[in-house]
Coordinates of C-alpha atoms in Angstrom, one line a residue:
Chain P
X1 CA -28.6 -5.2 11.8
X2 CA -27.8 -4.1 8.4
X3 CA -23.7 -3.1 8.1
X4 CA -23.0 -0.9 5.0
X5 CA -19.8 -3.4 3.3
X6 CA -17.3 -2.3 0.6
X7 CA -14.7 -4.5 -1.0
X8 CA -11.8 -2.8 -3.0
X9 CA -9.1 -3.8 -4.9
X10 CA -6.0 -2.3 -4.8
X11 CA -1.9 -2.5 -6.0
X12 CA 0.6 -2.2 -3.0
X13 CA 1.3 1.4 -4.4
X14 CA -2.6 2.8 -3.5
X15 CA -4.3 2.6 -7.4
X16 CA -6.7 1.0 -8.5
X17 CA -7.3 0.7 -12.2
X18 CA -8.3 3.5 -14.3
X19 CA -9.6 4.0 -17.8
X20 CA -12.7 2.7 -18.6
X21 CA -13.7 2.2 -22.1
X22 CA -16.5 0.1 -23.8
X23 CA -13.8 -2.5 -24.8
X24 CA -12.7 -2.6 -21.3
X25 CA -14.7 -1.3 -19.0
X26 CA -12.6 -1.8 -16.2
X27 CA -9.6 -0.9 -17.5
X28 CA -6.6 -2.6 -18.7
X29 CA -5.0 -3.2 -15.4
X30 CA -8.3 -4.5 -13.5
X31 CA -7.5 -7.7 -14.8
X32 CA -3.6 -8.0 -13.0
X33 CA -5.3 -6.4 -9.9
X34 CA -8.3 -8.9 -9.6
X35 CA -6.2 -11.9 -10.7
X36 CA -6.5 -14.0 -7.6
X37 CA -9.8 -13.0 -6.9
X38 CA -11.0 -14.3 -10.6
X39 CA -9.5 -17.5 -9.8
X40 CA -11.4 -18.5 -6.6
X41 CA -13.8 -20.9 -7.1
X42 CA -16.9 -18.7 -5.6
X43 CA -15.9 -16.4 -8.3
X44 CA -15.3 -19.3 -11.1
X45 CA -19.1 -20.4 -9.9
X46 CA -20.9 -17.6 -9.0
X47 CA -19.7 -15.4 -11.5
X48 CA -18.6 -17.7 -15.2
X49 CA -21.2 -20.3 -14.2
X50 CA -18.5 -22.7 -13.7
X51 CA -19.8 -25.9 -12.2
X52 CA -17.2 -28.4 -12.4
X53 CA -15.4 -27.3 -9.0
X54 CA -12.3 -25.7 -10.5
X55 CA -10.4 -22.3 -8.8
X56 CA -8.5 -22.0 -5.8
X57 CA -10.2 -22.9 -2.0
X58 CA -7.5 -21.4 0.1
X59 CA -7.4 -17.7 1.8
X60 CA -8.8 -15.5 -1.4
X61 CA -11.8 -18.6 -1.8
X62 CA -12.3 -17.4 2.2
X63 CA -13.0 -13.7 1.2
X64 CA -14.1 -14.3 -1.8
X65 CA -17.4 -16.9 -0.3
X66 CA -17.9 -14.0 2.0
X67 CA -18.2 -11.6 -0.6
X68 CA -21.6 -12.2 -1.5
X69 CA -23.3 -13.8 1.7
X70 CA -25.5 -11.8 3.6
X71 CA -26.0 -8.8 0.9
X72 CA -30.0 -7.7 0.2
X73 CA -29.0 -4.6 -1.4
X74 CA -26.3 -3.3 -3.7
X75 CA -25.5 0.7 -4.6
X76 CA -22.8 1.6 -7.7
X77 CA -22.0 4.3 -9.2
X78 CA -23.0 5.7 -12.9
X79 CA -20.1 5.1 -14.5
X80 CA -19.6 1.5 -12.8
X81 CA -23.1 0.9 -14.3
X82 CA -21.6 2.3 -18.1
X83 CA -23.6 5.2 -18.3
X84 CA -20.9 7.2 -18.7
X85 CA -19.0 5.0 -21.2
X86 CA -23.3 5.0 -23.1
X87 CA -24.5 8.4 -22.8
X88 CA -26.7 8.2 -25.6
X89 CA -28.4 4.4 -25.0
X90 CA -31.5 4.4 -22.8
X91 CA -31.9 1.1 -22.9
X92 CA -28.2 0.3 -21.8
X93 CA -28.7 -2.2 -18.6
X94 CA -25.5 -2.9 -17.8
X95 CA -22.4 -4.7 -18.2
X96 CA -23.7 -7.9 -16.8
X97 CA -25.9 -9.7 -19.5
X98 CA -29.4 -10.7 -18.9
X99 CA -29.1 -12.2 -15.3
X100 CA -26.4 -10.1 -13.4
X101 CA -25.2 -11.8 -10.7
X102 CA -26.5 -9.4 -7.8
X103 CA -30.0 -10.9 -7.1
X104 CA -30.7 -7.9 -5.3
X105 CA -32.3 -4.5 -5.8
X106 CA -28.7 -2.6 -7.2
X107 CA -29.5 1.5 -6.8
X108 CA -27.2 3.2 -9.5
X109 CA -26.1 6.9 -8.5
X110 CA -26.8 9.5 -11.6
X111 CA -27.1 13.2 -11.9
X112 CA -27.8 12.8 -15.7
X113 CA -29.5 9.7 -16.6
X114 CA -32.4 9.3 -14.0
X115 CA -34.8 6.3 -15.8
X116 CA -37.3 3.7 -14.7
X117 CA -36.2 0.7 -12.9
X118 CA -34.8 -2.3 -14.9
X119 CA -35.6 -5.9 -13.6
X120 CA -33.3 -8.4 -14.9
X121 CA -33.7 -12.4 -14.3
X122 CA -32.0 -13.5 -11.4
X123 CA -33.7 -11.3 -8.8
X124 CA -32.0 -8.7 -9.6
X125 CA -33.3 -4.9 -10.4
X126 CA -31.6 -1.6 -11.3
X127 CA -33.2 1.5 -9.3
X128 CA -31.6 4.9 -10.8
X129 CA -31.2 7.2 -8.2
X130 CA -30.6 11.5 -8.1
X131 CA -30.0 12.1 -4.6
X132 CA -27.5 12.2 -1.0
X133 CA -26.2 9.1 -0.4
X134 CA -26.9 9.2 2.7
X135 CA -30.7 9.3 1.2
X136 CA -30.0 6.5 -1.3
X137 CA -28.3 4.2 1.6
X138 CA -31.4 4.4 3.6
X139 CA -33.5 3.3 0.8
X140 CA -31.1 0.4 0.1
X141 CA -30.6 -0.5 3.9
X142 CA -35.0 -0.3 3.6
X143 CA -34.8 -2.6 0.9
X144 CA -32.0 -5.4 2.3
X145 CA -34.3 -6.1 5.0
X146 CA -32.0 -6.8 7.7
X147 CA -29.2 -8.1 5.3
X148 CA -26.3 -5.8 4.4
X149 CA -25.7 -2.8 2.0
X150 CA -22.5 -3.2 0.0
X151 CA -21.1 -0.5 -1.8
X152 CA -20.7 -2.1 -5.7
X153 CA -17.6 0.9 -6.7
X154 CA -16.2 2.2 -8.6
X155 CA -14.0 4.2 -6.7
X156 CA -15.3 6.8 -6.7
X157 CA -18.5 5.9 -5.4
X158 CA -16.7 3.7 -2.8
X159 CA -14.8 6.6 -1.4
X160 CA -17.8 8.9 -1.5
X161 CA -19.0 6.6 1.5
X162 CA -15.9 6.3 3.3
X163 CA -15.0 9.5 3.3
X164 CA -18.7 10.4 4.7
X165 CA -18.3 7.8 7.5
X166 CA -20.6 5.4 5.8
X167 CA -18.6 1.9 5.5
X168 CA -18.8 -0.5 8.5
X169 CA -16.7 -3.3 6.8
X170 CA -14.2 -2.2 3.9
X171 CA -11.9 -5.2 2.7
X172 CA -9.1 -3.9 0.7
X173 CA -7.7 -7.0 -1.9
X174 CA -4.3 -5.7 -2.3
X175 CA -2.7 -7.3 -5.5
X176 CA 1.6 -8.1 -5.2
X177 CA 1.8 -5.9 -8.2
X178 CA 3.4 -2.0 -8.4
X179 CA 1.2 0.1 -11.0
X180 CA 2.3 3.2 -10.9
X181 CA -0.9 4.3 -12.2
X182 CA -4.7 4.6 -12.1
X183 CA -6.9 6.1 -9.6
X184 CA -5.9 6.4 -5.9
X185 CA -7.5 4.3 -3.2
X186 CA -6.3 5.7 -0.2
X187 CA -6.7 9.0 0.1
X188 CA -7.8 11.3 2.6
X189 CA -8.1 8.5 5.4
X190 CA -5.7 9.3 7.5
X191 CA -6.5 7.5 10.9
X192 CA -9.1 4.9 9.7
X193 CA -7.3 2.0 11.6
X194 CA -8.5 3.9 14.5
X195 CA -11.9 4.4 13.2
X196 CA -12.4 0.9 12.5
X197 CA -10.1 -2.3 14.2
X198 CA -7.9 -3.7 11.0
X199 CA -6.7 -7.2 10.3
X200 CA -4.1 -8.1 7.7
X201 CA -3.5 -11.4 6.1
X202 CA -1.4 -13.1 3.0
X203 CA -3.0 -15.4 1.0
X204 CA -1.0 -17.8 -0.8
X205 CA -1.3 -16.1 -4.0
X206 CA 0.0 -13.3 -2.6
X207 CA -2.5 -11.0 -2.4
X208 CA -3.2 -9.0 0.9
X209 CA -6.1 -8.7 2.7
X210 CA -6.8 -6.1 5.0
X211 CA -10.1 -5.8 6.7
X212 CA -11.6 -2.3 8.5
X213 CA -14.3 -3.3 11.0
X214 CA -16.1 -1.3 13.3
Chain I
X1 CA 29.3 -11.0 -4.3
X2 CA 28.2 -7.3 -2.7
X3 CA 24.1 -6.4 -3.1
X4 CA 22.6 -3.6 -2.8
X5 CA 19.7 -3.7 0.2
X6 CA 17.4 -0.9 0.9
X7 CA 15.1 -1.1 3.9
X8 CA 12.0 1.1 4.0
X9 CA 9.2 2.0 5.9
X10 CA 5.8 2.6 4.2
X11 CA 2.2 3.3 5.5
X12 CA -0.9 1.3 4.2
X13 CA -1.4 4.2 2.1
X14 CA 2.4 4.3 0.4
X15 CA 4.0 6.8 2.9
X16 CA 7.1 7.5 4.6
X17 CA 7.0 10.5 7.4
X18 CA 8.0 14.2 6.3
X19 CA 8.6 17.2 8.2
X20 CA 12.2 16.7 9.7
X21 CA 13.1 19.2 12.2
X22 CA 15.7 19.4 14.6
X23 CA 13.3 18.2 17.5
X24 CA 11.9 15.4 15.2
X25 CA 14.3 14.7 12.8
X26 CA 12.3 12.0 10.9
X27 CA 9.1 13.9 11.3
X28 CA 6.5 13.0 13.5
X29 CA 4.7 10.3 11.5
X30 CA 7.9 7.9 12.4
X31 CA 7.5 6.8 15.3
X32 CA 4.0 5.5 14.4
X33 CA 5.6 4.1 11.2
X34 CA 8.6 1.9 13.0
X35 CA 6.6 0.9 16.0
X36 CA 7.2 -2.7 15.1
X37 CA 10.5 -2.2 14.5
X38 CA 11.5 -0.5 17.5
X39 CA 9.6 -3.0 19.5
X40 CA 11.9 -5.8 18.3
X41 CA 14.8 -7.3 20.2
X42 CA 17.7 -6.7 17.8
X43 CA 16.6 -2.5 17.7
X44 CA 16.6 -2.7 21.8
X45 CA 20.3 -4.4 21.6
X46 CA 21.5 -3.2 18.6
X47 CA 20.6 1.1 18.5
X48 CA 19.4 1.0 22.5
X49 CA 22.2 -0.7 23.9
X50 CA 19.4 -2.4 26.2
X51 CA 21.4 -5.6 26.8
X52 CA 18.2 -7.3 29.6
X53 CA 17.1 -8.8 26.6
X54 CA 13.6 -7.5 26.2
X55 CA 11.7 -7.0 22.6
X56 CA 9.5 -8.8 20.2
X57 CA 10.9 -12.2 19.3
X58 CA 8.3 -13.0 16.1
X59 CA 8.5 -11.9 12.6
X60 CA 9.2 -8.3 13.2
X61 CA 12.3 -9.4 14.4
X62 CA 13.6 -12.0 12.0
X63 CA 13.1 -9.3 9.9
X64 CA 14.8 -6.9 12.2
X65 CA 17.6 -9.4 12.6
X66 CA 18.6 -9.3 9.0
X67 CA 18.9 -5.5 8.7
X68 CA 22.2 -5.0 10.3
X69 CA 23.8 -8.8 9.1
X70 CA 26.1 -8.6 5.9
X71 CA 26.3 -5.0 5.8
X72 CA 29.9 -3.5 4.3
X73 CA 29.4 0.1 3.6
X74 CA 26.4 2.4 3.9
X75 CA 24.7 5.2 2.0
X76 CA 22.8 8.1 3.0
X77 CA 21.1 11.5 1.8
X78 CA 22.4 14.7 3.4
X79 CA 19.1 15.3 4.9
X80 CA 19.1 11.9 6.6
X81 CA 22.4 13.1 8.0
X82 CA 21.1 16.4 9.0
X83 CA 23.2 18.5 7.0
X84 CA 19.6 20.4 5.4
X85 CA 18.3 20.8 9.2
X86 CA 22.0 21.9 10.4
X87 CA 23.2 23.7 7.1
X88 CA 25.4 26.1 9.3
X89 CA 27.3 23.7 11.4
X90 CA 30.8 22.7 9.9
X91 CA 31.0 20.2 13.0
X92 CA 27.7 18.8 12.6
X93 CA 28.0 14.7 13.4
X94 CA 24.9 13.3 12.3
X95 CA 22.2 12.5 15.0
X96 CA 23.5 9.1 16.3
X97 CA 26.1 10.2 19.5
X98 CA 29.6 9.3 19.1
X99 CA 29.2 5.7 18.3
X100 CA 26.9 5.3 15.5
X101 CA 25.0 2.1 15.1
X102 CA 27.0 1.3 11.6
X103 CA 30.2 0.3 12.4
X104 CA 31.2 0.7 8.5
X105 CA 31.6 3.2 6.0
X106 CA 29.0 5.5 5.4
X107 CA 28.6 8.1 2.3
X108 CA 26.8 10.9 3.2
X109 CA 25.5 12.3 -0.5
X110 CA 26.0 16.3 -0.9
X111 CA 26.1 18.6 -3.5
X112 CA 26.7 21.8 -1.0
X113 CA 28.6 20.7 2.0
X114 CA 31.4 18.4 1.1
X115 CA 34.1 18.2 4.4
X116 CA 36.3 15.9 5.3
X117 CA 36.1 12.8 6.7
X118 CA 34.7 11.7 9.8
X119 CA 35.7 9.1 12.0
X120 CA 33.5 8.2 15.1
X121 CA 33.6 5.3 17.9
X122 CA 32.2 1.9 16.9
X123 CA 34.1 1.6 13.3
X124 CA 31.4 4.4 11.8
X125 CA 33.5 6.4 9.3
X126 CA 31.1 9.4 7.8
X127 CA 32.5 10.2 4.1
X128 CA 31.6 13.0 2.2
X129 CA 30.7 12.8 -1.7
X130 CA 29.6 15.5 -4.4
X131 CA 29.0 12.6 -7.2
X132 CA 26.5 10.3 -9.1
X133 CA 25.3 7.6 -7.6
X134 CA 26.6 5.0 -9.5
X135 CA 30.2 6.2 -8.4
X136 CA 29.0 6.6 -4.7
X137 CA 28.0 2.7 -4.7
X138 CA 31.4 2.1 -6.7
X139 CA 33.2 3.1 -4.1
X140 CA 30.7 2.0 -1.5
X141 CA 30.7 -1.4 -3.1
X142 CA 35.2 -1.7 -2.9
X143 CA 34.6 -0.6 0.9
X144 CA 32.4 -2.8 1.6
X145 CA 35.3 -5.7 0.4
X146 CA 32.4 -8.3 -0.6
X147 CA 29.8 -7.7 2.1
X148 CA 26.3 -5.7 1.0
X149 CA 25.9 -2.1 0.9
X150 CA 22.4 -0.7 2.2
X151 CA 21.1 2.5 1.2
X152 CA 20.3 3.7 4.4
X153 CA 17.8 6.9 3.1
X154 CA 16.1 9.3 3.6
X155 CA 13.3 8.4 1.0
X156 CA 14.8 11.0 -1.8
X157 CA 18.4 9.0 -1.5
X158 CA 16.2 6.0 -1.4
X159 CA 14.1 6.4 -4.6
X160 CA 17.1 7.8 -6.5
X161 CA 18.4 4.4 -6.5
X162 CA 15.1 2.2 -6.8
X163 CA 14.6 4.1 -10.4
X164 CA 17.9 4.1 -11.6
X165 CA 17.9 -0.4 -11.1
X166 CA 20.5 -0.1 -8.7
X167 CA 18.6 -1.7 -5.9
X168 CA 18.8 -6.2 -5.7
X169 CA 17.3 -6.6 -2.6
X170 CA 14.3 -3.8 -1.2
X171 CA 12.2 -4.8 1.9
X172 CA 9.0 -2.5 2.3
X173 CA 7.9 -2.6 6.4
X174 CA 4.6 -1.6 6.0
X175 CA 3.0 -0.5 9.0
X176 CA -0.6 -1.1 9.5
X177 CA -1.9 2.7 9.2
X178 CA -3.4 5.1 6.9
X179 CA -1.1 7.9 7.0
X180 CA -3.2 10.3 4.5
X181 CA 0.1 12.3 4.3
X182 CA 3.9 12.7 3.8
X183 CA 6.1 12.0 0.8
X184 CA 5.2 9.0 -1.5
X185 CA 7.3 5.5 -1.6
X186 CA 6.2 3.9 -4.6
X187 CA 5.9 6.6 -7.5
X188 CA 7.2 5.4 -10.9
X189 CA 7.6 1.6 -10.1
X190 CA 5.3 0.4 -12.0
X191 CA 6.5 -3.1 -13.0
X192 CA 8.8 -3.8 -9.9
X193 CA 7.7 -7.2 -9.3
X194 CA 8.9 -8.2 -13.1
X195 CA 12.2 -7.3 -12.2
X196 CA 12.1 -8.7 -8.9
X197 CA 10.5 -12.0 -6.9
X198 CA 8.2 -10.4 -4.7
X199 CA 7.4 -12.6 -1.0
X200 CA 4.7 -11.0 1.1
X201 CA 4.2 -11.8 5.2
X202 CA 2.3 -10.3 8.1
X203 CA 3.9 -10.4 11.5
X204 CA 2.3 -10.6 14.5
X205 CA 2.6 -6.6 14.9
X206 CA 0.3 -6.6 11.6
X207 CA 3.3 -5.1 9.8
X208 CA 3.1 -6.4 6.2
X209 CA 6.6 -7.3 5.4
X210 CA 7.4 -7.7 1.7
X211 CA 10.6 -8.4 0.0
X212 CA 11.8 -7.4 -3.8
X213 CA 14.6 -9.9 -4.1
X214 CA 16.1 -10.2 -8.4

């Protein structure tokens, strides 16, 4: 059965990285937050195109190999697709490069910047969508087929769907690091450990993993 | 040498409980909040007086074990010794009986209701003081004759001296729950694990212990 999945990265004081610009789209504390993460060697491969084996294979190489398994559809939000940081390009596709590493259909949430779909090499194509998204989760659970929906961020996409109820399985990567700024995670989910059962474990970079299953 | 620990507790979300009132005088989000800790064998003993031995025995409790070990002198907010909830009481002993569980020192901080001394059972000496913190923990530190002082809270007293660097040694319980509410641990640190190692650990209880040692 297809299970709606979103995986978050977060400091130990609730933010998660603000201030996206086209320099740095993620802003300038996404790369401290995702540090462990980025050195896993699912990411090093499936992400850089590193083949030689390098990156780390304990606890975060666990999570991070589960990350992509099992996902036939993907759904972001504008401004994690940059169409807020390029208004003014209609031909923008992304921050990806040619062949994005989804391989699925990817269904990009805009009130402004409807367009046609965009099929990049690698399976993957970007579907722009003005509607619910409750409405846009049906198409994408339609679309995966049986495999999962995972909820691509940014945040505020992400909580969009947990607050509506939406997320089956949310992961939150929580990075040993106090930012004292940036946009907050955790908001407005008072209860959720009794909404969903929750595991927590350390990796040995230090990062925290807390899962939210129901 | 004498260090200066601070123990807190912390939701997933980066809050301690609000709302003290003479019925609940850490508000009502506590006892959720230091379910792990109460559970432990050194809390029964050491606050209960429950001498059969019963209690957690795992993580929670090394943890637990620590608190009370090494501890000289103690400081505290008014409102964590109730002088905001009993303003009007002259006689007003704090909440913890006749024999508090501190068996040292302890400076009560207060800018409106400075009174003598207090001695109580158990070695527990309340002290009043209507100064900056640095000369509370001066004085704290000489009483304490080369054992540790702990700031012992509320949050306010707590986060006075996390920003002003006075803190070596902070240990964050973090219990697993989303709170959604209550007032905020973690503002303004940005950086605190340059100053200080950070370990983190899960017990058994899924409390995420971490440390902030320099």
């Amino acid at each position: 059965m297809t299970r709606v999945r979103l995986d978050l990265f977060a400091s130990l004081d609730g933010y998660t990285s603000a201030g996206s610009t086209p320099d740095s789209p993620m802003g300038e504390d996404w790369g401290p937050l995702t540090a462990a993460y980025a050195a896993t060697r699912t990411f090093r491969e499936h992400v850089l195109g590193d083949t030689t084996g390098g990156g780390t294979t304990g606890v975060d190489e666990t999570y991070a190999a589960a990350f992509s398994e099992g996902v036939g559809a993907e759904i972001m939000g504008a401004a994690m697709f940059g169409l807020h940081t390029f208004p003014d390009d209609p031909d923008w596709k992304g921050w990806w490069g040619d062949e994005p590493p989804y391989g699925t259909p990817v269904y990009v949430l805009t009130h402004t910047a409807p367009r046609p779909p965009i099929p990049m090499a690698g399976g993957t194509t970007f579907h722009f969508r003005d509607a619910a998204i409750e409405d846009v989760l049906a198409e994408a659970a339609e679309a995966a087929a049986g495999q999962d929906v995972r909820i691509g961020g940014g945040i505020g996409t992400a909580r969009a769907f947990l607050l509506a109820g939406l997320v089956d399985d949310l992961h939150v990567m929580t990075a040993p690091i106090v930012l004292g700024r940036g946009l907050r995670v955790w908001d407005d989910l008072r209860g959720l450990e009794t909404t969903h059962k929750l595991t927590t474990e350390v990796a040995e970079s230090g990062t925290i993993h807390l899962t939210f299953t129901r």
